[in-house]
Tab-separated table of C-alpha atoms and ligand atoms in Angstrom:
chain	number	residue	atom	x	y	z
A	218	MET	CA	43.468	-18.004	53.629
A	219	THR	CA	39.945	-16.737	54.843
A	220	VAL	CA	39.398	-14.569	51.464
A	221	ARG	CA	36.020	-14.092	49.763
A	222	ILE	CA	36.095	-12.143	46.543
A	223	PRO	CA	32.465	-10.104	45.603
A	224	ASP	CA	33.020	-8.182	42.672
A	225	GLY	CA	36.834	-8.348	42.720
A	226	LEU	CA	37.318	-6.908	46.002
A	227	LEU	CA	39.715	-8.604	48.508
A	228	VAL	CA	38.044	-9.107	51.998
A	229	LEU	CA	41.151	-10.144	54.263
A	230	GLU	CA	39.971	-11.320	57.631
A	231	THR	CA	42.889	-11.981	59.251
A	232	LYS	CA	46.366	-10.227	59.888
A	233	ALA	CA	47.946	-13.184	57.867
A	234	ASP	CA	45.797	-12.436	54.654
A	235	VAL	CA	47.065	-8.741	55.031
A	236	LYS	CA	50.765	-9.900	55.028
A	237	VAL	CA	50.332	-11.968	51.973
A	238	TRP	CA	48.312	-9.458	50.480
A	239	ARG	CA	50.928	-6.707	51.165
A	240	GLN	CA	53.828	-8.959	49.980
A	241	ALA	CA	52.163	-9.433	46.549
A	242	GLN	CA	51.547	-5.799	46.278
A	243	ARG	CA	55.343	-5.086	47.229
A	244	ALA	CA	56.409	-7.644	44.726
A	245	ALA	CA	54.578	-5.771	42.083
A	246	GLY	CA	56.209	-2.697	42.752
A	247	HIS	CA	53.016	-1.103	43.989
A	248	THR	CA	52.628	1.777	46.765
A	249	ILE	CA	49.713	1.261	49.250
A	250	GLY	CA	47.209	3.793	50.593
A	251	PHE	CA	45.243	2.817	53.628
A	252	VAL	CA	41.939	4.284	54.974
A	253	PRO	CA	41.070	2.892	58.599
A	254	THR	CA	36.931	3.174	59.379
A	255	MET	CA	34.220	1.639	61.977
A	256	GLY	CA	32.330	1.016	58.949
A	257	TYR	CA	28.802	1.957	58.089
A	258	LEU	CA	30.474	4.024	55.155
A	259	HIS	CA	28.928	7.268	53.897
A	260	GLU	CA	30.474	9.695	51.520
A	261	GLY	CA	33.044	11.017	53.950
A	262	HIS	CA	34.520	7.677	54.131
A	263	LEU	CA	34.578	7.673	50.370
A	264	SER	CA	36.413	10.703	50.025
A	265	LEU	CA	39.150	9.442	51.808
A	266	ILE	CA	39.197	6.287	50.030
A	267	ARG	CA	39.401	8.359	46.796
A	268	MET	CA	41.888	10.614	47.932
A	269	ALA	CA	44.111	7.454	48.586
A	270	THR	CA	43.483	6.050	45.339
A	271	GLU	CA	44.953	9.287	43.867
A	272	ARG	CA	47.952	9.099	45.914
A	273	SER	CA	49.031	5.454	45.908
A	274	GLU	CA	48.377	2.604	43.302
A	275	VAL	CA	46.233	0.443	45.755
A	276	VAL	CA	44.015	0.911	48.442
A	277	LEU	CA	43.004	-1.018	51.536
A	278	ALA	CA	40.274	0.405	53.892
A	279	SER	CA	39.788	-1.288	57.236
A	280	ILE	CA	36.188	-2.013	58.952
A	281	PHE	CA	36.870	-2.495	62.428
A	282	VAL	CA	34.453	-1.294	65.573
A	283	ASN	CA	37.134	-1.027	67.828
A	284	PRO	CA	36.231	-1.673	71.330
A	285	THR	CA	38.840	-0.196	73.151
A	286	GLN	CA	38.307	3.194	72.277
A	287	PHE	CA	34.701	2.866	73.584
A	288	ALA	CA	33.887	3.499	77.198
A	289	PRO	CA	31.612	1.032	78.922
A	290	ASN	CA	28.551	3.824	79.061
A	291	GLU	CA	29.082	4.268	75.243
A	292	ASP	CA	27.425	2.925	71.966
A	293	LEU	CA	29.670	-0.034	71.141
A	294	ASP	CA	27.167	-2.443	71.082
A	295	ALA	CA	24.802	-0.459	69.114
A	296	TYR	CA	27.072	1.198	66.410
A	297	PRO	CA	25.581	0.847	63.020
A	298	ARG	CA	26.675	-2.081	60.991
A	299	ASP	CA	26.269	-2.789	56.948
A	300	ILE	CA	29.100	-5.079	56.065
A	301	GLU	CA	27.469	-5.862	52.605
A	302	GLY	CA	26.702	-2.533	51.724
A	303	ASP	CA	30.283	-1.158	52.833
A	304	LEU	CA	32.208	-3.435	50.496
A	305	ARG	CA	30.106	-2.538	47.734
A	306	LYS	CA	30.971	0.975	48.633
A	307	ALA	CA	34.353	0.693	49.203
A	308	ARG	CA	34.773	-1.131	45.832
A	309	SER	CA	33.306	1.513	43.962
A	310	ALA	CA	35.338	3.977	45.533
A	311	GLY	CA	38.529	2.318	44.493
A	312	CYS	CA	39.318	-0.313	47.322
A	313	ALA	CA	41.341	-3.232	46.173
A	314	ALA	CA	41.236	-4.696	49.370
A	315	VAL	CA	39.316	-4.403	52.584
A	316	PHE	CA	40.533	-5.589	56.056
A	317	LEU	CA	37.528	-7.122	58.329
A	318	PRO	CA	39.403	-8.554	61.245
A	319	SER	CA	37.404	-9.884	64.304
A	320	VAL	CA	37.821	-8.624	67.810
A	321	SER	CA	39.766	-11.577	68.917
A	322	GLU	CA	42.260	-11.212	65.551
A	323	MET	CA	42.821	-7.828	66.897
A	324	TYR	CA	43.475	-8.030	70.765
A	325	SER	CA	44.575	-11.243	72.246
A	326	GLU	CA	43.191	-11.740	75.781
A	327	ASP	CA	46.494	-11.169	77.554
A	328	ALA	CA	47.741	-7.972	75.631
A	329	GLN	CA	49.204	-5.698	78.066
A	330	THR	CA	50.520	-2.773	75.928
A	331	SER	CA	48.605	0.351	74.808
A	332	ILE	CA	49.825	3.908	73.681
A	333	HIS	CA	49.362	6.634	76.163
A	334	ALA	CA	48.323	10.116	73.813
A	335	GLY	CA	49.829	13.095	75.414
A	336	ALA	CA	48.560	16.512	76.095
A	337	LEU	CA	46.952	16.751	72.474
A	338	ALA	CA	44.334	14.105	74.004
A	339	LYS	CA	43.477	16.188	77.363
A	340	GLY	CA	41.039	18.844	76.381
A	341	LEU	CA	38.067	18.869	73.805
A	342	CYS	CA	36.636	15.112	73.089
A	343	GLY	CA	39.514	13.859	75.687
A	344	GLU	CA	37.634	15.666	78.657
A	345	SER	CA	34.452	13.661	78.564
A	346	ARG	CA	36.115	10.676	76.785
A	347	PRO	CA	39.321	10.285	78.801
A	348	SER	CA	40.319	6.795	77.574
A	349	HIS	CA	39.227	7.230	73.946
A	350	PHE	CA	42.147	8.481	72.483
A	351	SER	CA	44.594	6.013	73.881
A	352	GLY	CA	42.399	3.354	72.391
A	353	VAL	CA	42.083	4.998	68.811
A	354	CYS	CA	46.219	5.281	69.237
A	355	THR	CA	46.586	1.726	69.999
A	356	VAL	CA	44.407	0.384	67.503
A	357	VAL	CA	45.655	2.852	64.728
A	358	ALA	CA	49.669	1.967	65.451
A	359	LYS	CA	48.323	-1.808	65.076
A	360	LEU	CA	46.638	-1.002	61.755
A	361	LEU	CA	49.727	0.646	60.163
A	362	ASN	CA	51.685	-1.842	61.563
A	363	ILE	CA	49.705	-4.844	60.175
A	364	VAL	CA	48.893	-3.048	56.733
A	365	GLY	CA	52.376	-1.653	56.166
A	366	CYS	CA	51.347	1.153	53.898
A	367	ASP	CA	53.149	4.278	52.661
A	368	LEU	CA	50.178	6.740	53.261
A	369	ALA	CA	47.092	6.613	55.374
A	370	VAL	CA	44.003	9.208	55.231
A	371	PHE	CA	42.204	10.531	58.145
A	372	GLY	CA	39.313	13.060	58.298
A	373	GLN	CA	39.148	16.355	59.475
A	374	LYS	CA	35.936	15.673	60.923
A	375	ASP	CA	37.727	13.990	63.684
A	376	TYR	CA	40.085	17.100	63.670
A	377	GLN	CA	41.763	16.167	67.264
A	378	GLN	CA	42.159	12.548	66.220
A	379	LEU	CA	43.912	13.642	63.408
A	380	ALA	CA	46.416	15.965	65.263
A	381	ILE	CA	47.020	12.972	67.992
A	382	ILE	CA	47.387	10.349	65.293
A	383	ARG	CA	50.356	12.985	63.338
A	384	ARG	CA	51.726	13.315	66.977
A	385	MET	CA	52.014	9.723	67.330
A	386	VAL	CA	53.393	8.881	63.805
A	387	GLN	CA	56.419	11.633	64.654
A	388	ASP	CA	56.811	10.552	68.243
A	389	LEU	CA	57.069	6.802	67.488
A	390	ASP	CA	58.971	6.941	64.034
A	391	ILE	CA	56.445	5.036	62.600
A	392	PRO	CA	57.169	5.096	58.763
A	393	VAL	CA	53.911	6.144	57.098
A	394	GLU	CA	52.399	9.642	55.564
A	395	ILE	CA	49.155	10.623	57.322
A	396	LEU	CA	46.921	12.828	54.809
A	397	ALA	CA	43.921	14.718	55.617
A	398	GLY	CA	40.386	15.223	53.941
A	399	PRO	CA	38.117	17.709	54.318
A	400	ILE	CA	34.723	17.099	56.281
A	401	VAL	CA	32.214	15.785	53.579
A	402	ARG	CA	28.715	17.542	54.244
A	403	GLU	CA	25.141	16.784	53.536
A	404	SER	CA	23.732	19.303	51.038
A	405	ASP	CA	22.439	21.279	54.021
A	406	GLY	CA	25.350	21.266	56.065
A	407	LEU	CA	25.294	18.630	58.433
A	408	ALA	CA	28.620	16.652	58.513
A	409	LEU	CA	28.205	13.064	57.558
A	410	SER	CA	28.732	10.660	60.415
A	411	SER	CA	27.917	7.039	60.671
A	412	ARG	CA	26.251	7.946	64.005
A	413	ASN	CA	23.697	10.477	61.944
A	414	ALA	CA	21.628	7.138	61.532
A	415	TYR	CA	20.695	7.401	65.049
A	416	LEU	CA	19.018	10.604	64.795
A	417	SER	CA	15.170	11.123	64.884
A	418	LYS	CA	13.581	13.343	62.409
A	419	GLU	CA	13.227	15.837	65.007
A	420	HIS	CA	16.871	15.725	66.131
A	421	ARG	CA	18.156	15.501	62.670
A	422	ARG	CA	16.698	19.010	61.980
A	423	GLU	CA	17.925	20.223	65.368
A	424	ALA	CA	21.593	18.608	64.288
A	425	LEU	CA	21.364	21.141	61.644
A	426	SER	CA	22.433	23.684	64.152
A	427	LEU	CA	25.928	22.508	64.772
A	428	SER	CA	27.010	23.675	61.261
A	429	GLU	CA	24.694	26.731	61.205
A	430	GLY	CA	26.416	27.900	64.485
A	431	LEU	CA	29.870	27.048	63.056
A	432	ALA	CA	29.170	29.237	59.936
A	433	GLN	CA	27.815	32.036	62.080
A	434	ALA	CA	31.471	32.347	63.679
A	435	ARG	CA	33.266	31.794	60.395
A	436	SER	CA	31.259	34.670	59.230
A	437	ALA	CA	32.107	36.828	62.053
A	438	TRP	CA	35.774	35.721	61.607
A	439	GLN	CA	35.795	36.624	58.048
A	440	LYS	CA	34.540	40.157	59.221
A	441	GLY	CA	37.651	40.620	61.452
A	442	GLU	CA	36.341	39.117	65.044
A	443	ARG	CA	38.993	37.567	66.754
A	444	SER	CA	37.799	37.334	70.268
A	445	ALA	CA	37.567	33.776	71.442
A	446	GLY	CA	34.516	34.367	73.644
A	447	THR	CA	32.588	36.205	71.106
A	448	LEU	CA	33.192	33.358	68.571
A	449	ARG	CA	32.052	30.744	70.830
A	450	GLN	CA	29.244	32.470	71.788
A	451	ALA	CA	28.242	33.293	68.459
A	452	VAL	CA	28.292	29.155	68.145
A	453	ALA	CA	26.373	28.709	71.328
A	454	ASP	CA	23.589	30.950	70.374
A	455	VAL	CA	22.349	29.101	67.445
A	456	ILE	CA	22.875	26.007	69.210
A	457	LYS	CA	21.082	26.895	72.369
A	458	THR	CA	17.629	27.879	70.330
A	459	ARG	CA	17.251	24.124	69.548
A	460	PRO	CA	15.166	22.324	72.551
A	461	SER	CA	17.130	18.998	72.607
A	462	ALA	CA	20.496	20.188	72.097
A	463	GLU	CA	22.778	19.412	75.296
A	464	ILE	CA	26.050	20.923	74.646
A	465	ASP	CA	29.160	18.877	75.794
A	466	TYR	CA	31.705	21.524	75.000
A	467	ILE	CA	32.087	24.263	72.357
A	468	GLN	CA	35.721	25.303	72.432
A	469	VAL	CA	38.095	27.693	70.697
A	470	VAL	CA	41.257	26.405	70.340
A	471	ASP	CA	44.973	27.146	68.879
A	472	ALA	CA	44.749	24.807	65.650
A	473	VAL	CA	48.255	23.352	66.310
A	474	SER	CA	48.651	22.922	70.042
A	475	LEU	CA	44.622	22.754	70.691
A	476	GLU	CA	45.149	24.684	73.658
A	477	PRO	CA	42.158	26.793	74.494
A	478	ILE	CA	42.518	30.654	73.259
A	479	GLU	CA	41.826	32.627	76.371
A	480	VAL	CA	41.049	36.185	74.972
A	481	ASP	CA	41.974	36.928	71.167
A	482	CYS	CA	42.918	34.781	68.194
A	483	ALA	CA	46.462	35.701	66.972
A	484	GLY	CA	46.807	32.567	64.411
A	485	ASP	CA	44.988	29.655	63.102
A	486	ALA	CA	42.068	29.096	65.286
A	487	LEU	CA	39.761	25.832	65.733
A	488	ILE	CA	36.138	25.624	66.618
A	489	ALA	CA	35.356	22.259	67.427
A	490	LEU	CA	32.365	21.098	69.357
A	491	ALA	CA	30.578	18.116	70.643
A	492	VAL	CA	26.651	18.121	71.232
A	493	ARG	CA	24.316	15.329	72.396
A	494	PHE	CA	20.493	14.956	70.963
A	495	GLY	CA	19.103	12.374	72.911
A	496	ALA	CA	21.617	9.454	73.254
A	497	THR	CA	23.141	10.762	70.047
A	498	ARG	CA	26.680	12.575	70.543
A	499	LEU	CA	27.612	14.372	67.280
A	500	ILE	CA	30.879	16.641	66.761
A	501	ASP	CA	31.793	19.116	64.303
A	502	ASN	CA	34.523	21.940	63.908
A	503	THR	CA	35.821	24.577	61.662
A	504	VAL	CA	38.963	25.863	61.105
A	505	LEU	CA	39.533	29.546	60.783
A	506	GLU	CA	42.608	30.414	59.155
A	507	VAL	CA	44.689	33.898	59.401
B	57	AMP	P1	34.803	6.400	61.451
B	57	AMP	O1	34.367	5.353	60.873
B	57	AMP	O2	34.057	7.536	62.148
B	57	AMP	O3	35.895	6.037	62.725
B	57	AMP	O4	35.807	7.492	60.563
B	57	AMP	C1	36.896	6.787	59.599
B	57	AMP	C2	37.690	7.905	59.176
B	57	AMP	O5	36.468	8.712	58.531
B	57	AMP	C3	38.314	8.969	59.949
B	57	AMP	O6	39.460	9.598	59.593
B	57	AMP	C4	37.172	10.175	60.079
B	57	AMP	O7	37.881	11.449	60.276
B	57	AMP	C5	36.662	9.984	58.504
B	57	AMP	N1	35.407	10.692	58.541
B	57	AMP	C6	34.391	10.498	59.183
B	57	AMP	N2	33.321	11.481	58.911
B	57	AMP	C7	33.721	12.395	57.932
B	57	AMP	C8	33.087	13.263	56.984
B	57	AMP	N3	31.909	13.974	57.116
B	57	AMP	N4	34.070	13.900	56.053
B	57	AMP	C9	35.437	13.402	56.119
B	57	AMP	N5	35.941	12.429	56.543
B	57	AMP	C10	35.230	11.919	57.863
């Protein structure tokens, strides 16, 4: 057993440790909630942990920077890490245990199987990150199998990821309930993200244009605007005023199918975007409900 116990929190480093923990929880009659993360925890993650504690008797979070969801040119090696801080925060938000596996614990060198994400993974982030969601699905499926939880909580910040995971759980009959937590933002509107740590002061200021642009579109929507092109333009107009902003995409899509809306929005719509500031790629979104 490789278990450390800072402040009563169980730190589980192997799949075998998680199995022993799960069996003890099951023997005690506890339901298990699970929050997968890549660490460098912030209030967004902690809100999901708190949500899990409200809906299950014990909560386990995982911290694993999953290499298979990063392309070779992406920020895997630079991804921010602060394990000690994460353990403290996870504990204070109500976690009973944290699963902290190594890459070799998660992936054997001769692994051959991965999950193919379908149509939901094609557009939005899937366009510039074609292998990303296959990596996400594979690691999430593995984690769900390892943890054997009753429910797992994901953030709407990664709206496309959430939709793909719900679909995977349905398509593969994975016996777990998926819950969604709303986007947690800084007081000025910037969506919390571990990657915000990369931003220079200047880029941090300019990044505010993401939530400002989305707010403009939301206010147009509330006044009755339904043209996808006009709503998209409202967001773009704000973001393009920031000199460093390089738009990867801004799209208005059906909130369920994630298919682009060509003309007018008839049902619930999602405006999703990804924008680069220097080397930092940020995402944000808002759901426009009828
Ligand atoms: P990550 O560590 O970035 O892989 O995120 C782990 C989980 O936290 C995912 O389900 C994310 O959607 C969620 N998450 C990240 N940022 C936020 C946020 N600002 N508000 C709510 N959930 C978030």
